mmCIF file of C-alpha atoms and ligand atoms in Angstrom:
data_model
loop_
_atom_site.group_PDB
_atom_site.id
_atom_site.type_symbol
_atom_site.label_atom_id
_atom_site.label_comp_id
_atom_site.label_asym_id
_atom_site.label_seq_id
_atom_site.Cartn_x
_atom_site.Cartn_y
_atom_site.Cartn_z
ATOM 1 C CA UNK A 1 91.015 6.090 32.295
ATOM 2 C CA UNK A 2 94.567 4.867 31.945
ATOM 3 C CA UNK A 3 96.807 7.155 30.068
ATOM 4 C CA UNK A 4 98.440 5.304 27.068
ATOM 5 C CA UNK A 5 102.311 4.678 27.862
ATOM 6 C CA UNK A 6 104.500 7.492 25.913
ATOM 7 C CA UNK A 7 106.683 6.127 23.766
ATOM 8 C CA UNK A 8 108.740 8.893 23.762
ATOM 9 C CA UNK A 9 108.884 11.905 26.434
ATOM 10 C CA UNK A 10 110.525 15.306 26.516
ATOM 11 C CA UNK A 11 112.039 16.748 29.592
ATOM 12 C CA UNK A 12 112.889 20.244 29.122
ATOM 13 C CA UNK A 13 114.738 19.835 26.484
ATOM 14 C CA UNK A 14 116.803 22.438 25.051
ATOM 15 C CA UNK A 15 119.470 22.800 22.118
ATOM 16 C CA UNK A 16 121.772 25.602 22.074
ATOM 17 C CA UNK A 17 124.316 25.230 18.895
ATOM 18 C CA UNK A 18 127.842 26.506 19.685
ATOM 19 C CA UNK A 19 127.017 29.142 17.410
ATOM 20 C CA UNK A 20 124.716 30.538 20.417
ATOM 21 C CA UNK A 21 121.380 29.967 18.061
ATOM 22 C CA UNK A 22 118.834 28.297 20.339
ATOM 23 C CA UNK A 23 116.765 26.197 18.101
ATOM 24 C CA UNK A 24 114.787 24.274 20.549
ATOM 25 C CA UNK A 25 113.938 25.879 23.805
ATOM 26 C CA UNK A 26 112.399 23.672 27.302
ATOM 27 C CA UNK A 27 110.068 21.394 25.151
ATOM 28 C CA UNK A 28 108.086 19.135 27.430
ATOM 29 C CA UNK A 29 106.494 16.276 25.214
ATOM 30 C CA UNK A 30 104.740 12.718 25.869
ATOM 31 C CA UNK A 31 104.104 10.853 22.211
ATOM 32 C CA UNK A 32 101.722 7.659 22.854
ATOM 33 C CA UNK A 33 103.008 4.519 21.840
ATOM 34 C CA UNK A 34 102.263 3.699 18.498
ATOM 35 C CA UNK A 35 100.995 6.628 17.044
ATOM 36 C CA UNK A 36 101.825 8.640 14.727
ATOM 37 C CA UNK A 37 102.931 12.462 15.748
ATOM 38 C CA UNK A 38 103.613 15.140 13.388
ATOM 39 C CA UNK A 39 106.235 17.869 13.967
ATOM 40 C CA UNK A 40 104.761 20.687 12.562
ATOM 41 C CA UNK A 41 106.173 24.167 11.988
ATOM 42 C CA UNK A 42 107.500 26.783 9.632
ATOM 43 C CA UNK A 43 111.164 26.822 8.162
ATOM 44 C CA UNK A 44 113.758 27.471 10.642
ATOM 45 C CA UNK A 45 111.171 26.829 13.807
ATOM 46 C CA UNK A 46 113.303 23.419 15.607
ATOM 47 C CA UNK A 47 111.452 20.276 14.140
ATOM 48 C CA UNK A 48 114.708 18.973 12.697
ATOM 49 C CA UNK A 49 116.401 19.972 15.576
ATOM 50 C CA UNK A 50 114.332 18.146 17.948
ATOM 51 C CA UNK A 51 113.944 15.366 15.928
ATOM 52 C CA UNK A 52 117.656 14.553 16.057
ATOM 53 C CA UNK A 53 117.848 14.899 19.518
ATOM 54 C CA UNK A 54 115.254 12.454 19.262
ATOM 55 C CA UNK A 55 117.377 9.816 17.174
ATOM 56 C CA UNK A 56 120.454 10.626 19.312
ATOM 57 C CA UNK A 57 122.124 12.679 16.407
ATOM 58 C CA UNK A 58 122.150 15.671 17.786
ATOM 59 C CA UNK A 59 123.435 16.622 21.437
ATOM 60 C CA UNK A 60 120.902 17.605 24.170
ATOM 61 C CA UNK A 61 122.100 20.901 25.665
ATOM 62 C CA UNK A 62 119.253 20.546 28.650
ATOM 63 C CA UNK A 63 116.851 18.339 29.279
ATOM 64 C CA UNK A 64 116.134 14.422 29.241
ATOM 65 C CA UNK A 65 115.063 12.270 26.668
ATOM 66 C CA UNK A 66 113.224 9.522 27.695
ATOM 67 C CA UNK A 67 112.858 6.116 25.153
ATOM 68 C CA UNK A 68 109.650 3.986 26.725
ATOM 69 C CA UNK A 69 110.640 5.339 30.245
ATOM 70 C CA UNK A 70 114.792 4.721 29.640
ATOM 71 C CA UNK A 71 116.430 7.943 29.852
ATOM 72 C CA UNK A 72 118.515 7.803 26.595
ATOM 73 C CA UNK A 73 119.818 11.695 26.940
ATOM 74 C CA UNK A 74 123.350 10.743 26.328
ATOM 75 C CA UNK A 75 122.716 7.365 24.217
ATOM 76 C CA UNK A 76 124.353 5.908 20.828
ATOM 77 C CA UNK A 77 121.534 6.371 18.027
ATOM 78 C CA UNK A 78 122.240 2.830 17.960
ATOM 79 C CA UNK A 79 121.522 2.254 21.583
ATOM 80 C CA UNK A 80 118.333 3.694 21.280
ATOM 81 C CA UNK A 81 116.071 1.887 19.058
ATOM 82 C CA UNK A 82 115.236 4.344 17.214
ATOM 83 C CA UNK A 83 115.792 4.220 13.283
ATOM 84 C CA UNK A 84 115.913 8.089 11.361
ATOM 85 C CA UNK A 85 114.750 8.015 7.559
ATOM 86 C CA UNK A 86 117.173 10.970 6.122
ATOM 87 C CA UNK A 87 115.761 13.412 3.652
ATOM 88 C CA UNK A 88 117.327 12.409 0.978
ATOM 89 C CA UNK A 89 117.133 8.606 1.745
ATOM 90 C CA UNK A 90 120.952 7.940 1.663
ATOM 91 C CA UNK A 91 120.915 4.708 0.248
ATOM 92 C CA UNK A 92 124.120 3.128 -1.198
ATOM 93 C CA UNK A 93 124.383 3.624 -4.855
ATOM 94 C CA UNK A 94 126.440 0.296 -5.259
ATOM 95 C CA UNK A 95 124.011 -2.193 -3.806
ATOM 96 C CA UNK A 96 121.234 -3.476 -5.165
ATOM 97 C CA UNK A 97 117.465 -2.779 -3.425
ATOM 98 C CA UNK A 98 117.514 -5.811 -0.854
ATOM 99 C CA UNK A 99 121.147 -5.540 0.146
ATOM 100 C CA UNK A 100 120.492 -1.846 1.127
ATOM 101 C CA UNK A 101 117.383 -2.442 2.879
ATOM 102 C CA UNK A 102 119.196 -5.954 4.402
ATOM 103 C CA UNK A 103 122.150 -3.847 5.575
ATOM 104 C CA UNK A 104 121.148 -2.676 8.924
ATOM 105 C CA UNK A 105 121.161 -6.517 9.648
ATOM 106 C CA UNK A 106 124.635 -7.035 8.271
ATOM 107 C CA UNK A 107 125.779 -4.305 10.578
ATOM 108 C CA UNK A 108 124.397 -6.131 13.373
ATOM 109 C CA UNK A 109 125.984 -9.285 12.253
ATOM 110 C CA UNK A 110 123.068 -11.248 11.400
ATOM 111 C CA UNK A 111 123.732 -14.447 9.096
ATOM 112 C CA UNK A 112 123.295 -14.011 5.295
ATOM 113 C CA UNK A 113 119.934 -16.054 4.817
ATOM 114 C CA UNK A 114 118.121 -14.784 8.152
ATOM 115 C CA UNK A 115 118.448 -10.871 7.076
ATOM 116 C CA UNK A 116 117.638 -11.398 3.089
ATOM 117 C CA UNK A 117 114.594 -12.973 4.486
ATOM 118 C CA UNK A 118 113.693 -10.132 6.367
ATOM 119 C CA UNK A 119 114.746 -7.602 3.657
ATOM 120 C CA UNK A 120 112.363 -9.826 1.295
ATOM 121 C CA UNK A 121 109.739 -9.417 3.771
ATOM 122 C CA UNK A 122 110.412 -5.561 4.201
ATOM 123 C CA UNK A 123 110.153 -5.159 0.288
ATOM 124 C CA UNK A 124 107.023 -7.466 0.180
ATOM 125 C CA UNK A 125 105.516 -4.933 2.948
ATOM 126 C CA UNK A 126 106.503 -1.303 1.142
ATOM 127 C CA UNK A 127 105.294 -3.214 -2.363
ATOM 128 C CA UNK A 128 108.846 -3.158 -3.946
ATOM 129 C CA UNK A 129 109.363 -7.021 -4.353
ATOM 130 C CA UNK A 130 109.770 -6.316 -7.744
ATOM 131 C CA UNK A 131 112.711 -4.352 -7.427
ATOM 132 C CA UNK A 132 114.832 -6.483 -5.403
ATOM 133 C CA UNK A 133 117.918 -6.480 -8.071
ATOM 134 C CA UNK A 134 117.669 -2.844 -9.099
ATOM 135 C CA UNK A 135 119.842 -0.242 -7.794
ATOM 136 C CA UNK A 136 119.032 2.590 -6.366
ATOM 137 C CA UNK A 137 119.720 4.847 -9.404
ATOM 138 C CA UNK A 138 116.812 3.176 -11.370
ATOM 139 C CA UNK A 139 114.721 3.951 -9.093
ATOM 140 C CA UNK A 140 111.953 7.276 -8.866
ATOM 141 C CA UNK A 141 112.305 9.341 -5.833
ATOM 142 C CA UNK A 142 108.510 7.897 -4.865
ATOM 143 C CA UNK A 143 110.549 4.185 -5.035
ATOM 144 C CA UNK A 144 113.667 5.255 -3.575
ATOM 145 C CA UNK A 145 111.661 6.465 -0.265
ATOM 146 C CA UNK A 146 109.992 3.089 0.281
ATOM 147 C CA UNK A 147 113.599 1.037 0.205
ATOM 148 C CA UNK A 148 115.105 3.902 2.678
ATOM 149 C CA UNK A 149 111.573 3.137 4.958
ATOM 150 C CA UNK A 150 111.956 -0.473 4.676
ATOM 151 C CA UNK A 151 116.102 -0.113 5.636
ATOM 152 C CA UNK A 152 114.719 2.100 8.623
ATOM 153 C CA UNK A 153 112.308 -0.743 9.425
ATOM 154 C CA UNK A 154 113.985 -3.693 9.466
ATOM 155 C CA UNK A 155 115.655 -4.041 12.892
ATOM 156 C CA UNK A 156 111.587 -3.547 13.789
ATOM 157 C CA UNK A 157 112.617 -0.390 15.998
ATOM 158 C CA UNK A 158 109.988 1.229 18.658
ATOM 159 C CA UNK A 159 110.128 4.713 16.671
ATOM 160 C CA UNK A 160 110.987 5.579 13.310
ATOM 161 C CA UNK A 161 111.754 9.424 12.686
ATOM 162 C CA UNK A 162 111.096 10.908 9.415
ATOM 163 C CA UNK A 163 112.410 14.324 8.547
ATOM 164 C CA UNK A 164 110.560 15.590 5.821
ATOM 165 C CA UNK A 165 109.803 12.130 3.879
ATOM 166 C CA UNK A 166 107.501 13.414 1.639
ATOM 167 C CA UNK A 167 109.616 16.977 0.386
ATOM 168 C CA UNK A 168 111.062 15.034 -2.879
ATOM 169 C CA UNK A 169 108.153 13.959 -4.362
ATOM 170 C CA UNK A 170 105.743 15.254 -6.872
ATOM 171 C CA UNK A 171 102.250 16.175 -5.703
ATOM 172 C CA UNK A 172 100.449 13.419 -6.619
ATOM 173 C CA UNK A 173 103.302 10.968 -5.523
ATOM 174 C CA UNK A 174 103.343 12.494 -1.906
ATOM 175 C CA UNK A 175 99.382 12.185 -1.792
ATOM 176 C CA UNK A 176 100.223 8.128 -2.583
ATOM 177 C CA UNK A 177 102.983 7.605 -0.475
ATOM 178 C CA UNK A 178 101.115 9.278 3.109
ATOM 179 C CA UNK A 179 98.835 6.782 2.305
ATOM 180 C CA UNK A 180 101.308 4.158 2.301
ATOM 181 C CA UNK A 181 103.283 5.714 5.692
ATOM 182 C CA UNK A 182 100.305 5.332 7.067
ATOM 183 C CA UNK A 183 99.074 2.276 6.088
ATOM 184 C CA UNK A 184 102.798 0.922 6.961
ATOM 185 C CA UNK A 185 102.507 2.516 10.978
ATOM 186 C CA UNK A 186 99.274 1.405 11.174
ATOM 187 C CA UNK A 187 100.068 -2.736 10.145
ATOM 188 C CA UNK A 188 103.321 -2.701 12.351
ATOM 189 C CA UNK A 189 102.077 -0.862 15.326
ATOM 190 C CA UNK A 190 105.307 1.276 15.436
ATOM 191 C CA UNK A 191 105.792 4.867 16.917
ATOM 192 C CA UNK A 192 106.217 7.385 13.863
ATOM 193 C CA UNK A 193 107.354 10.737 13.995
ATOM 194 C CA UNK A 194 107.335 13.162 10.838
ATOM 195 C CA UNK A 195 108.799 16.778 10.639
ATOM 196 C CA UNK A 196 106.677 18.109 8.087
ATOM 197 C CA UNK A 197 105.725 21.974 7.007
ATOM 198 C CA UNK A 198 102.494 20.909 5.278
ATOM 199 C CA UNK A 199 99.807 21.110 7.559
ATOM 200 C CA UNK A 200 97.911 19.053 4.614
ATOM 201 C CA UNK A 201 100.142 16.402 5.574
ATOM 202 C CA UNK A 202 100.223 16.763 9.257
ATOM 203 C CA UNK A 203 96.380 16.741 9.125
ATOM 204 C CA UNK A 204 96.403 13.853 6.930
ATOM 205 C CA UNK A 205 98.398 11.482 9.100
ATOM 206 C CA UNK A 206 98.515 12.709 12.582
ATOM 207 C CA UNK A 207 97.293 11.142 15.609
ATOM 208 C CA UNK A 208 99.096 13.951 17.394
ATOM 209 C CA UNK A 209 100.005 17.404 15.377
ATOM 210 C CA UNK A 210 103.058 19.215 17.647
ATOM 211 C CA UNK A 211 102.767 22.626 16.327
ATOM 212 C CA UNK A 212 106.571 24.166 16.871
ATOM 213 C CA UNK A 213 107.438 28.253 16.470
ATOM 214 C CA UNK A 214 110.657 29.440 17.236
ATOM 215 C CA UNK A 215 112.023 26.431 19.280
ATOM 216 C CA UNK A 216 108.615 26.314 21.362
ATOM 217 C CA UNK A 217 106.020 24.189 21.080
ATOM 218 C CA UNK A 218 102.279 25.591 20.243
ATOM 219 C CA UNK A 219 99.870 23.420 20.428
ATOM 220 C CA UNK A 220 99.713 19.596 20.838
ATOM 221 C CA UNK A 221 96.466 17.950 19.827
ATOM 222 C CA UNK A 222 94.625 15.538 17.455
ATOM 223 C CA UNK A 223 94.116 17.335 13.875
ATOM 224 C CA UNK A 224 90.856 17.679 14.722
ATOM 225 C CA UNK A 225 91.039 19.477 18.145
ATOM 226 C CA UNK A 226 93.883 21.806 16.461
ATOM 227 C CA UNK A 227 91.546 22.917 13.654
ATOM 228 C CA UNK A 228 88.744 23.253 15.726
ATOM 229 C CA UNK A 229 90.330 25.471 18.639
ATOM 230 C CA UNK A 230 94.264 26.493 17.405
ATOM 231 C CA UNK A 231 95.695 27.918 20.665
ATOM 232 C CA UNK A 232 96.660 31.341 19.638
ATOM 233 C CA UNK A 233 96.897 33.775 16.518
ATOM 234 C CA UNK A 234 99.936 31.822 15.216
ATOM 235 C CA UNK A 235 98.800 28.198 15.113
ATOM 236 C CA UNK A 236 95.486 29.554 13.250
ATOM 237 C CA UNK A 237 97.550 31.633 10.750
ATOM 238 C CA UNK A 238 99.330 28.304 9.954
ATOM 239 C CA UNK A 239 97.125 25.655 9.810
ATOM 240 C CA UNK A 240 94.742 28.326 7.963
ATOM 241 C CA UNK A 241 91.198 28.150 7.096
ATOM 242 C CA UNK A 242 90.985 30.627 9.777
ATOM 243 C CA UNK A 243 89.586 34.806 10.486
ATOM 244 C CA UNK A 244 91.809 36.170 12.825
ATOM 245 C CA UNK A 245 90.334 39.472 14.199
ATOM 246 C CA UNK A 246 90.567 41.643 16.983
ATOM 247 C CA UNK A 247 87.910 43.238 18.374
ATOM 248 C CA UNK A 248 85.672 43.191 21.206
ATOM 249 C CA UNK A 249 82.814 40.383 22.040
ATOM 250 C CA UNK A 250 79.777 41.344 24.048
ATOM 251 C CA UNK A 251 79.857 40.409 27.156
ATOM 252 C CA UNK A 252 76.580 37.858 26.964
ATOM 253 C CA UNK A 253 78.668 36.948 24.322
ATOM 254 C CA UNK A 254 75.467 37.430 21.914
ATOM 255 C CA UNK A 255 76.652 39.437 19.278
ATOM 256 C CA UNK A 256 80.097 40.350 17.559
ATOM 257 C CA UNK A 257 80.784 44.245 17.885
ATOM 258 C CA UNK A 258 83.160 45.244 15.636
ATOM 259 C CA UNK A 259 83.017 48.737 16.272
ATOM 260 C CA UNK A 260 85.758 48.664 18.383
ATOM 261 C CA UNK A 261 84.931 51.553 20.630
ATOM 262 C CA UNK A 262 82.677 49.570 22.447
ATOM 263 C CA UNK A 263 83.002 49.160 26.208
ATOM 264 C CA UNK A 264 83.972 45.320 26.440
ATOM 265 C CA UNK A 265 87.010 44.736 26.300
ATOM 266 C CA UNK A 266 89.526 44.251 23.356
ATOM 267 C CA UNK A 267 90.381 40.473 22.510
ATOM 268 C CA UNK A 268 91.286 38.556 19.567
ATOM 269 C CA UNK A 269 89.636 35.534 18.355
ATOM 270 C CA UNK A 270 89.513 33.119 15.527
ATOM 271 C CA UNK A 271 86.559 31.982 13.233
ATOM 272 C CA UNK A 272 86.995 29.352 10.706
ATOM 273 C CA UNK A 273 86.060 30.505 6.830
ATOM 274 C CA UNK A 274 83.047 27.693 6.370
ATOM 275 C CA UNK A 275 81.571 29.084 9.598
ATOM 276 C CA UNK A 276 80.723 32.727 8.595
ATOM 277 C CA UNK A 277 77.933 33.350 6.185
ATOM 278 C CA UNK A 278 77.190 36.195 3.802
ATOM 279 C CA UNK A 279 73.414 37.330 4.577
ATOM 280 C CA UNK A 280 70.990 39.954 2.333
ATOM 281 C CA UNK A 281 69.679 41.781 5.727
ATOM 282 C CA UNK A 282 71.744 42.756 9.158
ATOM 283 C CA UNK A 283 70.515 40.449 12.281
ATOM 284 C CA UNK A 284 71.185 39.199 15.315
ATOM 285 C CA UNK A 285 75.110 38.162 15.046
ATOM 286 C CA UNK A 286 75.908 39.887 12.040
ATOM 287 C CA UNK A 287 78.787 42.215 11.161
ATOM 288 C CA UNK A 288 79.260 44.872 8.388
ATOM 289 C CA UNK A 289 82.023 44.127 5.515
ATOM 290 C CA UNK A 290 82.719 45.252 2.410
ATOM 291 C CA UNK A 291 83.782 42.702 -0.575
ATOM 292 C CA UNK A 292 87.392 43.015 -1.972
ATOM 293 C CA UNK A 293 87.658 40.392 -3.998
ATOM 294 C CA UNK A 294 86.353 36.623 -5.006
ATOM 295 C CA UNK A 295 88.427 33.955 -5.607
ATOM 296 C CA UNK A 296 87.670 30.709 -7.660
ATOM 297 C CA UNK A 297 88.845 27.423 -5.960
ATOM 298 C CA UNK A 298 87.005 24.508 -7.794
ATOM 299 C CA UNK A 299 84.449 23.342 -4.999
ATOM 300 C CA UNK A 300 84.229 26.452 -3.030
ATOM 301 C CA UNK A 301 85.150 30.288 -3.339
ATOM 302 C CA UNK A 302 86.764 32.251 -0.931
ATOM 303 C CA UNK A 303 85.114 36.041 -0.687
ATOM 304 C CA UNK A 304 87.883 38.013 0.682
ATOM 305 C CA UNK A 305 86.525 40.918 2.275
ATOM 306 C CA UNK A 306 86.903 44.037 5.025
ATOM 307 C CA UNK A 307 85.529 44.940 8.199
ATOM 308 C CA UNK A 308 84.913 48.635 8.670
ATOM 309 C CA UNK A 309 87.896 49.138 10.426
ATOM 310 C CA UNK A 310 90.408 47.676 7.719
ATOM 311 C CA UNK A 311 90.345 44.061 9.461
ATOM 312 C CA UNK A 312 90.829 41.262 6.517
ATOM 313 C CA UNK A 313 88.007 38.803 6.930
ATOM 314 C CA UNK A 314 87.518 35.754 4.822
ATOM 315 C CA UNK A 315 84.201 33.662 4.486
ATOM 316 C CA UNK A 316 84.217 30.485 2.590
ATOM 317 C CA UNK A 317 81.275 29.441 0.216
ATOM 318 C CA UNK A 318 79.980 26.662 -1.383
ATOM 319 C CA UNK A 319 79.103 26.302 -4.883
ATOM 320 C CA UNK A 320 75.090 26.354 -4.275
ATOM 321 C CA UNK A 321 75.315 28.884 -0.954
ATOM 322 C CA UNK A 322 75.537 33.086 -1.903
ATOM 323 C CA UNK A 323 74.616 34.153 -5.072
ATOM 324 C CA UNK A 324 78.584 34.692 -5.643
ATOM 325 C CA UNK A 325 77.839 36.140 -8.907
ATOM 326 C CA UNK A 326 75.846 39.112 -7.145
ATOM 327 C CA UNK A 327 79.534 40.162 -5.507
ATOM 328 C CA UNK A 328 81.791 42.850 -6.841
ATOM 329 C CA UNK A 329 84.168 45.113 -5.199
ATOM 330 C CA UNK A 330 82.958 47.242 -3.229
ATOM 331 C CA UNK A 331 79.977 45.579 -2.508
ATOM 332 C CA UNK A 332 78.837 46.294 1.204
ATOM 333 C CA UNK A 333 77.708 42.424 3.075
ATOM 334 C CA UNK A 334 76.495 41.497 6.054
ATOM 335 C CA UNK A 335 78.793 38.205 7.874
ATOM 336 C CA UNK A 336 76.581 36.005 9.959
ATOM 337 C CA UNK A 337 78.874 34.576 12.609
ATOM 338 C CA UNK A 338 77.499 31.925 15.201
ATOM 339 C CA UNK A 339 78.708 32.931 18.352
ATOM 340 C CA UNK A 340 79.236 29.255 18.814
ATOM 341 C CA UNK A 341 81.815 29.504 15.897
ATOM 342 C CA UNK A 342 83.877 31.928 17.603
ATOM 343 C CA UNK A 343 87.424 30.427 19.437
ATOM 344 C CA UNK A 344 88.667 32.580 21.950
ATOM 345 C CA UNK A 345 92.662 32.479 21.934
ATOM 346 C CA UNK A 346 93.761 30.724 24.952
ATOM 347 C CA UNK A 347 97.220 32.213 25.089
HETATM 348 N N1 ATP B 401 124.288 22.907 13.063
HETATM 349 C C1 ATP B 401 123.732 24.087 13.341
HETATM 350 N N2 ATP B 401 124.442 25.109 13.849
HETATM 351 C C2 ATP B 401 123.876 26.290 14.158
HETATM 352 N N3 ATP B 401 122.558 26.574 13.996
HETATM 353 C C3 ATP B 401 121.796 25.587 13.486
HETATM 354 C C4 ATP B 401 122.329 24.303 13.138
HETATM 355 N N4 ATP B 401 121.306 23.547 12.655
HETATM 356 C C5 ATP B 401 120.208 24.316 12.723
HETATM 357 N N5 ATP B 401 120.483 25.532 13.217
HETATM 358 C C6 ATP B 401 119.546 26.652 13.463
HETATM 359 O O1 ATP B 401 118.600 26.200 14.415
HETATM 360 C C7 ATP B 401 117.290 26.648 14.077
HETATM 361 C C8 ATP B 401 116.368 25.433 13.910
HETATM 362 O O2 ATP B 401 116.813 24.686 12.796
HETATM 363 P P1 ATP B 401 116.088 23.336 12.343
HETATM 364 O O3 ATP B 401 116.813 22.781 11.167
HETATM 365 O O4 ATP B 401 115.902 22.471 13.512
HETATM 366 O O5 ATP B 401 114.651 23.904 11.897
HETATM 367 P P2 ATP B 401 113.514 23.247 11.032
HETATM 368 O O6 ATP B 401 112.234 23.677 11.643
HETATM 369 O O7 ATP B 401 113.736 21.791 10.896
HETATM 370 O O8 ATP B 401 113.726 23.947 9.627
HETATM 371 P P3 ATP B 401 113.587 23.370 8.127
HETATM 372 O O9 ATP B 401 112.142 23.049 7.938
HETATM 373 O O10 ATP B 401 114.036 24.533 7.285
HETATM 374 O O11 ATP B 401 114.479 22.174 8.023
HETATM 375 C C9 ATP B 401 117.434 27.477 12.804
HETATM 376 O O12 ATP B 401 117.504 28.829 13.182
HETATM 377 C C10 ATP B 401 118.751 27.003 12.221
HETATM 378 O O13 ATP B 401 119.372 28.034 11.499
#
């Protein structure tokens, strides 16, 4: 198989800020040519950070950052072909729609004609034609975004980096508009790469979810292959949907026991909610619990319950599954847990 050229790749890169704070810390990283990569991560982990390093606005203490195999380290943002959609879109208040997304072209001293063309073509593309005339100020925050994506789009660069593009908008707006980012990446073939902190989003959009703690990365995987089997304790606590327990696994790896004193040793492990069942009668595979509490979520419930030795352990179930209205407090269950369900922590 031949591995798809990275559009981007991470050396070792690190990013010490003069205040000594090292926000990104020896972050090797290929990202496939057109796809579409989400930076995912709590508040304060590095995604911005590394993102801007990316676009060439922030300083690369160590490391190399390569640009379809150029090394671009020290690099203009403007060298790099790379275009950065800024949180709060930074248009110009004074021009109208198509001048601001047409700008980048004046910059680059394209003639009058050619870049309204393009910047007609650019509106046409993030459904804004409409709104050619208006200024930025009449504009929602949902409309704003798609003139500061079409101004980031119209020099057709090989990546676009968004840092938290969706953050402004109402619910339902951000629902609309990942449709449209995608929609967008998808038609022009280009390299996107979103910070988010939603793993909704990241899961959503991704071809490739970077999962970033602390100026390290993770986990890097399709959504699918992070959801199924998160790396460690912290990637399943964040993407959640997931049990994480400690306790010890049989060796024939037939049975949970969560007694704990049991002679196998101690390891942790994750099982996803939806793959734990509540049974009437103990079995092969099951484990004691006690109910704490049931919570309503439209289409499912979520039984929150405990494991005799105080361990939190949450089972998902479907409207027409469990008898939900047979649970109280208190209530001692019996979890059936496949042992195929259960994803040892790699690291
Ligand atoms: N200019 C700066 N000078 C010093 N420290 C900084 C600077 N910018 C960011 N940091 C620190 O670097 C770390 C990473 O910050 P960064 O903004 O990259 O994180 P983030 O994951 O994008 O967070 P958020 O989601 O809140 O934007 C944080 O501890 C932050 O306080």
């Amino acid at each position: 198989m031949v591995a798809t050229k990275p559009a981007v790749e991470l050396i070792a890169v690190s990013k010490r800020y003069p205040n000594g704070q090292l926000a990104v810390s020896q972050i090797n990283l290929r990202i496939p040519k057109g796809s579409y990569c989400c930076l995912l991560g709590p508040s304060g982990c590095g995604k911005s950070t590394l993102l801007r390093m990316i676009a060439g606005h922030e300083s690369v203490t160590e490391g190399d950052v390569l640009l379809d195999n150029r090394n671009v380290t020290n690099h203009s943002p403007a060298e790099r072909g790379t275009a950065l959609m800024f949180q709060n879109y930074a248009l110009f208040p004074h021009m109208t729609c198509l001048d601001n997304v047409a700008y980048p072209l004046k910059v680059a001293g394209i003639n009058k004609s050619a870049r309204l063309e393009q910047a007609h073509e650019l509106l046409a593309k993030v459904n804004m034609t409409d709104y050619a005339n208006a200024y930025p100020e009449q504009l929602s925050g949902g409309q704003q975004q798609r003139i500061a994506l079409a101004r980031a789009l119209i020099r057709k660069p090989e990546v676009v980096l968004l840092d938290e593009p969706l953050s402004a908008l109402d619910p339902f707006l951000r629902i609309q508009m990942r449709k449209e980012l995608k929609r967008i990446q998808h038609e022009m073939g280009i390299t996107f790469i979103h910070v988010t902190h939603s793993q909704d989003e990241a899961f959503a959009l991704a071809d490739t979810i970077v999962v970033m703690s602390k100026g390290e990365l993770q986990q890097v995987g399709s959504p699918q292959a992070i959801f199924n089997k998160p790396a460690n304790p912290f990637v399943a606590n964040f993407i959640g949907g997931h049990n994480i327990i400690k306790g010890t696994i049989a060796l024939d790896k037939t049975f949970i026991d969560n007694a704990l004193t049991g002679t196998a040793a101690e390891t942790a492990f994750s099982v996803r909610f939806d793959r734990i069942d509540i049974v009437d009668e103990p079995k092969n595979n099951t484990i004691q619990a006690a109910v704490m509490d049931v919570e309503f979520q439209g289409n499912h419930s979520l039984v929150h319950c405990q494991l005799a030795d105080s361990q939190p352990i949450t089972v998902l179930c479907r409207d027409n599954e469990t008898s939900l209205s047979t649970l109280y407090p208190g209530k001692p269950v019996h979890l059936h847990v496949n042992p195929a369900a259960l994803n040892l922590f790699t690291h």
